[in-house]
Amino acid sequence: MTAYTTTTTTACISIALLVAALAPTTTAFAVKPLNNRIATTTTTELNLAPILDIPLAEISNAYSFALQNFQLPTQSVTSGVLCGVGDAMAQVGGFDDDAEEQERQLNLDRLSAFVVKGLGGGIIWGTWYSIADDWSTTITMDMVQQFALTSPTMETVIKTVSSVFLEQMVACPIIYSLWDIPVPALLKGTPPKEIVDQVQGKVGGLLIENAKVWTLVNLVVYQVPIQFRVLFMSVCDVFWQSVVSDVAAAELNVNEEEEAPPARVIS
């Protein structure tokens, strides 16, 4: 409980600062009630000024402490919060720009499902980065010995390229097929027998988009110390999740005109 309390507080403050840096000074949006029977919406004004007064050094120190003492919980919460931010951006980005007075409605069921997916994803990717480091080190040492390489730069290049290759060819197909695609669908209530068809239909597209977005980013990610890779990846992931949340569960958006009863919308 202590670990998750510490890491949740730190991560939420950090994400609030990130949102403040990316968003306008004042942002107004409507929160869609979980019960669709309620016709009204609640409009909320975000006042981020008090948060911005928190010294960045204190946040950095608190996060480093949490990461050092509670690494997996910290990585889990970091990924979960930022995954939710990415999905919120995807929802807002999907609104009709032509409607000047249109309220921005965030679907909380969809948002919470992606936070859950992110919580598990932080642990998965944190574990993968340790595995990838071991594998890429072995590959690098074998190549150094085989080709009698003496340049430290070449060692760095080989280790980085092999890490990126392993992620694209090993980690991503497994994680997308067993976590990123099935989890939102299961949370939505999709029958397990339909999950295989959904994975087969979506994993190829996600892998292509992943290669486009993450190949260059990963060249930097794998230069970052292992303990900070999930944080760095999660910050970059804000944009990636805006892509994934629409691709991974596009069919989960409910057409309210066709479905009268409330439904869990995940995306």
Coordinates of C-alpha atoms in Angstrom, one line a residue:
M1 CA 0.0 0.0 0.0
T2 CA 2.8 2.4 0.9
A3 CA 4.6 1.8 -2.4
Y4 CA 1.5 2.5 -4.5
T5 CA 0.5 5.5 -2.4
T6 CA 4.0 7.0 -2.9
T7 CA 4.3 6.3 -6.6
T8 CA 0.7 7.3 -7.4
T9 CA 1.1 10.7 -5.7
T10 CA 4.5 11.3 -7.5
A11 CA 3.2 10.1 -10.8
C12 CA 0.0 12.2 -10.7
I13 CA 2.0 15.4 -9.9
S14 CA 4.4 14.7 -12.7
I15 CA 1.6 14.1 -15.2
A16 CA -0.2 17.2 -14.1
L17 CA 2.9 19.2 -14.9
L18 CA 3.2 17.4 -18.3
V19 CA -0.5 18.2 -19.1
A20 CA 0.1 21.8 -18.0
A21 CA 3.0 22.1 -20.4
L22 CA 1.0 20.7 -23.3
A23 CA -2.4 22.2 -22.7
P24 CA -3.7 25.8 -22.8
T25 CA -3.6 27.7 -19.5
T26 CA -7.3 27.1 -18.9
T27 CA -9.0 24.0 -20.3
A28 CA -12.8 23.4 -20.2
F29 CA -14.3 20.0 -20.9
A30 CA -17.4 18.1 -20.0
V31 CA -17.2 14.7 -18.2
K32 CA -19.7 12.2 -19.5
P33 CA -21.5 10.5 -16.6
L34 CA -21.0 6.7 -16.3
N35 CA -24.8 6.3 -16.2
N36 CA -26.1 7.4 -19.6
R37 CA -29.5 7.9 -18.1
I38 CA -28.3 11.2 -16.7
A39 CA -28.9 13.8 -19.5
T40 CA -26.9 16.6 -18.0
T41 CA -23.1 16.9 -18.1
T42 CA -20.7 18.5 -15.6
T43 CA -18.3 21.2 -16.8
T44 CA -15.0 21.4 -15.0
E45 CA -12.4 24.1 -15.1
L46 CA -8.8 23.0 -14.5
N47 CA -6.8 25.3 -12.3
L48 CA -3.2 24.2 -12.6
A49 CA -1.5 27.3 -11.1
P50 CA -0.9 25.8 -7.6
I51 CA 0.6 22.6 -9.1
L52 CA 3.0 24.7 -11.2
D53 CA 4.4 26.2 -8.0
I54 CA 5.9 22.9 -6.9
P55 CA 9.7 22.9 -7.5
L56 CA 10.7 20.5 -10.3
A57 CA 13.7 19.3 -8.3
E58 CA 11.5 18.1 -5.5
I59 CA 9.3 16.1 -7.9
S60 CA 12.4 14.6 -9.6
N61 CA 13.9 13.6 -6.2
A62 CA 10.6 12.1 -5.1
Y63 CA 10.3 10.1 -8.3
S64 CA 13.9 8.9 -8.1
F65 CA 13.3 7.8 -4.5
A66 CA 10.1 5.9 -5.5
L67 CA 11.9 4.4 -8.5
Q68 CA 14.8 3.2 -6.5
N69 CA 12.7 1.7 -3.7
F70 CA 9.6 0.6 -5.5
Q71 CA 10.7 0.2 -9.1
L72 CA 7.9 -2.0 -10.6
P73 CA 5.0 -0.2 -8.8
T74 CA 6.5 3.1 -9.9
Q75 CA 6.8 2.0 -13.5
S76 CA 3.3 0.6 -13.3
V77 CA 1.7 3.8 -12.0
T78 CA 3.7 5.9 -14.4
S79 CA 2.6 3.9 -17.4
G80 CA -1.0 3.7 -16.3
V81 CA -1.4 7.5 -15.7
L82 CA 0.3 8.4 -19.0
C83 CA -1.7 5.7 -20.9
G84 CA -4.8 7.4 -19.6
V85 CA -3.5 10.8 -20.7
G86 CA -2.9 9.4 -24.2
D87 CA -6.4 8.0 -24.5
A88 CA -7.9 11.3 -23.3
M89 CA -6.0 13.0 -26.0
A90 CA -7.3 10.5 -28.5
Q91 CA -10.9 11.2 -27.4
V92 CA -10.5 14.9 -27.6
G93 CA -8.7 14.6 -31.0
G94 CA -11.6 12.7 -32.3
F95 CA -14.2 15.5 -31.8
D96 CA -15.6 17.3 -34.8
D97 CA -13.6 20.5 -35.3
D98 CA -16.4 22.0 -37.3
A99 CA -18.7 22.2 -34.2
E100 CA -17.4 25.4 -32.5
E101 CA -19.6 25.0 -29.5
Q102 CA -19.2 21.3 -29.1
E103 CA -18.5 20.2 -25.5
R104 CA -15.5 17.9 -24.9
Q105 CA -16.9 14.7 -23.4
L106 CA -14.5 12.2 -21.9
N107 CA -15.8 8.7 -21.7
L108 CA -14.7 7.6 -18.3
D109 CA -15.3 3.9 -18.9
R110 CA -13.0 4.0 -21.9
L111 CA -10.4 6.0 -20.0
S112 CA -10.3 3.8 -17.0
A113 CA -9.9 0.7 -19.1
F114 CA -6.8 2.1 -20.7
V115 CA -5.4 3.1 -17.3
V116 CA -5.8 -0.5 -16.2
K117 CA -4.0 -1.6 -19.4
G118 CA -1.2 0.8 -18.7
L119 CA -0.8 -0.3 -15.2
G120 CA 0.0 -3.8 -16.4
G121 CA 2.0 -2.5 -19.3
G122 CA 4.4 -0.6 -17.1
I123 CA 5.3 -3.9 -15.3
I124 CA 5.6 -5.8 -18.6
W125 CA 7.8 -3.2 -20.3
G126 CA 9.9 -2.7 -17.2
T127 CA 10.6 -6.5 -17.2
W128 CA 11.2 -6.5 -20.9
Y129 CA 13.8 -3.7 -20.7
S130 CA 15.8 -5.8 -18.2
I131 CA 15.5 -8.9 -20.5
A132 CA 16.4 -6.9 -23.6
D133 CA 19.5 -5.5 -21.9
D134 CA 20.8 -9.0 -21.1
W135 CA 20.1 -10.3 -24.5
S136 CA 21.6 -7.3 -26.4
T137 CA 24.7 -7.4 -24.2
T138 CA 25.2 -11.1 -25.1
I139 CA 24.7 -10.3 -28.8
T140 CA 27.1 -7.4 -28.6
M141 CA 29.8 -9.4 -26.8
D142 CA 29.5 -12.2 -29.3
M143 CA 29.9 -9.9 -32.3
V144 CA 32.8 -8.0 -30.7
Q145 CA 34.7 -11.2 -30.2
Q146 CA 33.8 -12.7 -33.6
F147 CA 34.8 -9.6 -35.6
A148 CA 37.5 -8.4 -33.2
L149 CA 35.9 -5.0 -32.7
T150 CA 37.7 -2.5 -30.4
S151 CA 35.6 0.6 -30.9
P152 CA 33.3 1.5 -27.9
T153 CA 31.1 3.4 -30.4
M154 CA 30.6 0.2 -32.4
E155 CA 29.6 -1.7 -29.3
T156 CA 27.0 1.0 -28.4
V157 CA 25.6 0.9 -32.0
I158 CA 25.4 -2.9 -32.0
K159 CA 23.7 -3.0 -28.6
T160 CA 21.2 -0.3 -29.5
V161 CA 20.3 -1.7 -32.9
S162 CA 19.9 -5.2 -31.5
S163 CA 17.7 -3.9 -28.7
V164 CA 15.4 -2.2 -31.1
F165 CA 15.3 -5.2 -33.4
L166 CA 14.5 -7.5 -30.4
E167 CA 11.7 -5.2 -29.3
Q168 CA 10.1 -5.0 -32.8
M169 CA 10.4 -8.7 -33.6
V170 CA 10.0 -10.3 -30.2
A171 CA 8.4 -8.1 -27.5
C172 CA 5.8 -6.1 -29.6
P173 CA 4.1 -9.1 -31.2
I174 CA 3.8 -10.9 -27.9
I175 CA 2.7 -7.9 -25.8
Y176 CA 0.2 -6.6 -28.4
S177 CA -1.3 -10.1 -28.9
L178 CA -1.5 -11.1 -25.2
W179 CA -2.0 -7.7 -23.5
D180 CA -2.6 -4.5 -25.5
I181 CA -5.4 -5.8 -27.7
P182 CA -7.1 -8.5 -25.5
V183 CA -7.3 -6.5 -22.3
P184 CA -9.4 -3.6 -23.5
A185 CA -11.7 -6.1 -25.3
L186 CA -12.1 -8.3 -22.2
L187 CA -12.8 -5.3 -20.0
K188 CA -15.5 -4.3 -22.5
G189 CA -17.1 -7.7 -22.1
T190 CA -16.1 -9.3 -25.4
P191 CA -16.4 -13.1 -25.3
P192 CA -13.0 -14.8 -25.1
K193 CA -13.7 -16.8 -28.2
E194 CA -13.8 -13.5 -30.2
I195 CA -10.5 -12.3 -28.9
V196 CA -8.4 -14.4 -31.3
D197 CA -10.1 -12.9 -34.3
Q198 CA -9.6 -9.4 -33.0
V199 CA -5.9 -10.0 -32.3
Q200 CA -5.4 -11.4 -35.8
G201 CA -7.2 -8.5 -37.3
K202 CA -5.4 -5.7 -35.4
V203 CA -1.9 -6.9 -34.5
G204 CA -0.5 -6.4 -38.0
G205 CA -1.7 -2.8 -38.2
L206 CA -0.4 -2.0 -34.7
L207 CA 3.0 -3.5 -35.6
I208 CA 3.3 -1.3 -38.7
E209 CA 2.3 1.8 -36.8
N210 CA 4.7 0.8 -34.0
A211 CA 7.6 0.6 -36.5
K212 CA 6.7 4.0 -37.9
V213 CA 6.5 5.8 -34.6
W214 CA 8.9 3.9 -32.3
T215 CA 11.9 2.9 -34.4
L216 CA 13.6 6.3 -34.1
V217 CA 12.4 6.9 -30.6
N218 CA 13.8 3.6 -29.4
L219 CA 17.2 4.6 -30.6
V220 CA 17.0 7.1 -27.8
V221 CA 15.1 5.0 -25.3
Y222 CA 17.8 2.3 -25.3
Q223 CA 20.4 5.0 -24.5
V224 CA 18.5 5.8 -21.3
P225 CA 19.5 4.0 -18.1
I226 CA 17.3 0.9 -17.6
Q227 CA 15.4 2.2 -14.5
F228 CA 14.3 5.4 -16.4
R229 CA 13.3 3.7 -19.6
V230 CA 9.7 3.2 -18.7
L231 CA 9.4 6.8 -17.7
F232 CA 10.9 8.1 -20.9
M233 CA 8.9 5.6 -22.9
S234 CA 5.7 6.6 -21.1
V235 CA 6.2 10.3 -21.9
C236 CA 6.7 9.4 -25.6
D237 CA 3.8 7.0 -25.2
V238 CA 1.3 9.9 -24.7
F239 CA 1.4 10.4 -28.4
W240 CA 1.5 6.7 -29.2
Q241 CA -1.5 5.9 -27.0
S242 CA -3.5 8.4 -29.0
V243 CA -2.8 6.2 -32.0
V244 CA -3.2 2.8 -30.2
S245 CA -6.4 3.7 -28.3
D246 CA -8.2 4.3 -31.6
V247 CA -6.7 1.3 -33.5
A248 CA -6.7 -1.3 -30.7
A249 CA -10.4 -0.9 -29.9
A250 CA -12.1 1.1 -32.6
E251 CA -15.1 -1.1 -32.7
L252 CA -15.7 -0.6 -28.9
N253 CA -17.1 2.9 -29.5
V254 CA -20.8 2.7 -28.8
N255 CA -23.3 4.3 -31.2
E256 CA -25.6 5.8 -28.6
E257 CA -28.4 6.2 -31.2
E258 CA -28.5 2.4 -31.7
E259 CA -28.0 1.3 -28.2
A260 CA -30.3 2.6 -25.5
P261 CA -29.0 0.9 -22.4
P262 CA -25.7 2.1 -20.8
A263 CA -22.6 0.2 -22.1
R264 CA -19.0 0.1 -21.1
V265 CA -17.1 2.0 -23.8
I266 CA -13.4 1.2 -23.7
S267 CA -11.5 2.1 -27.0

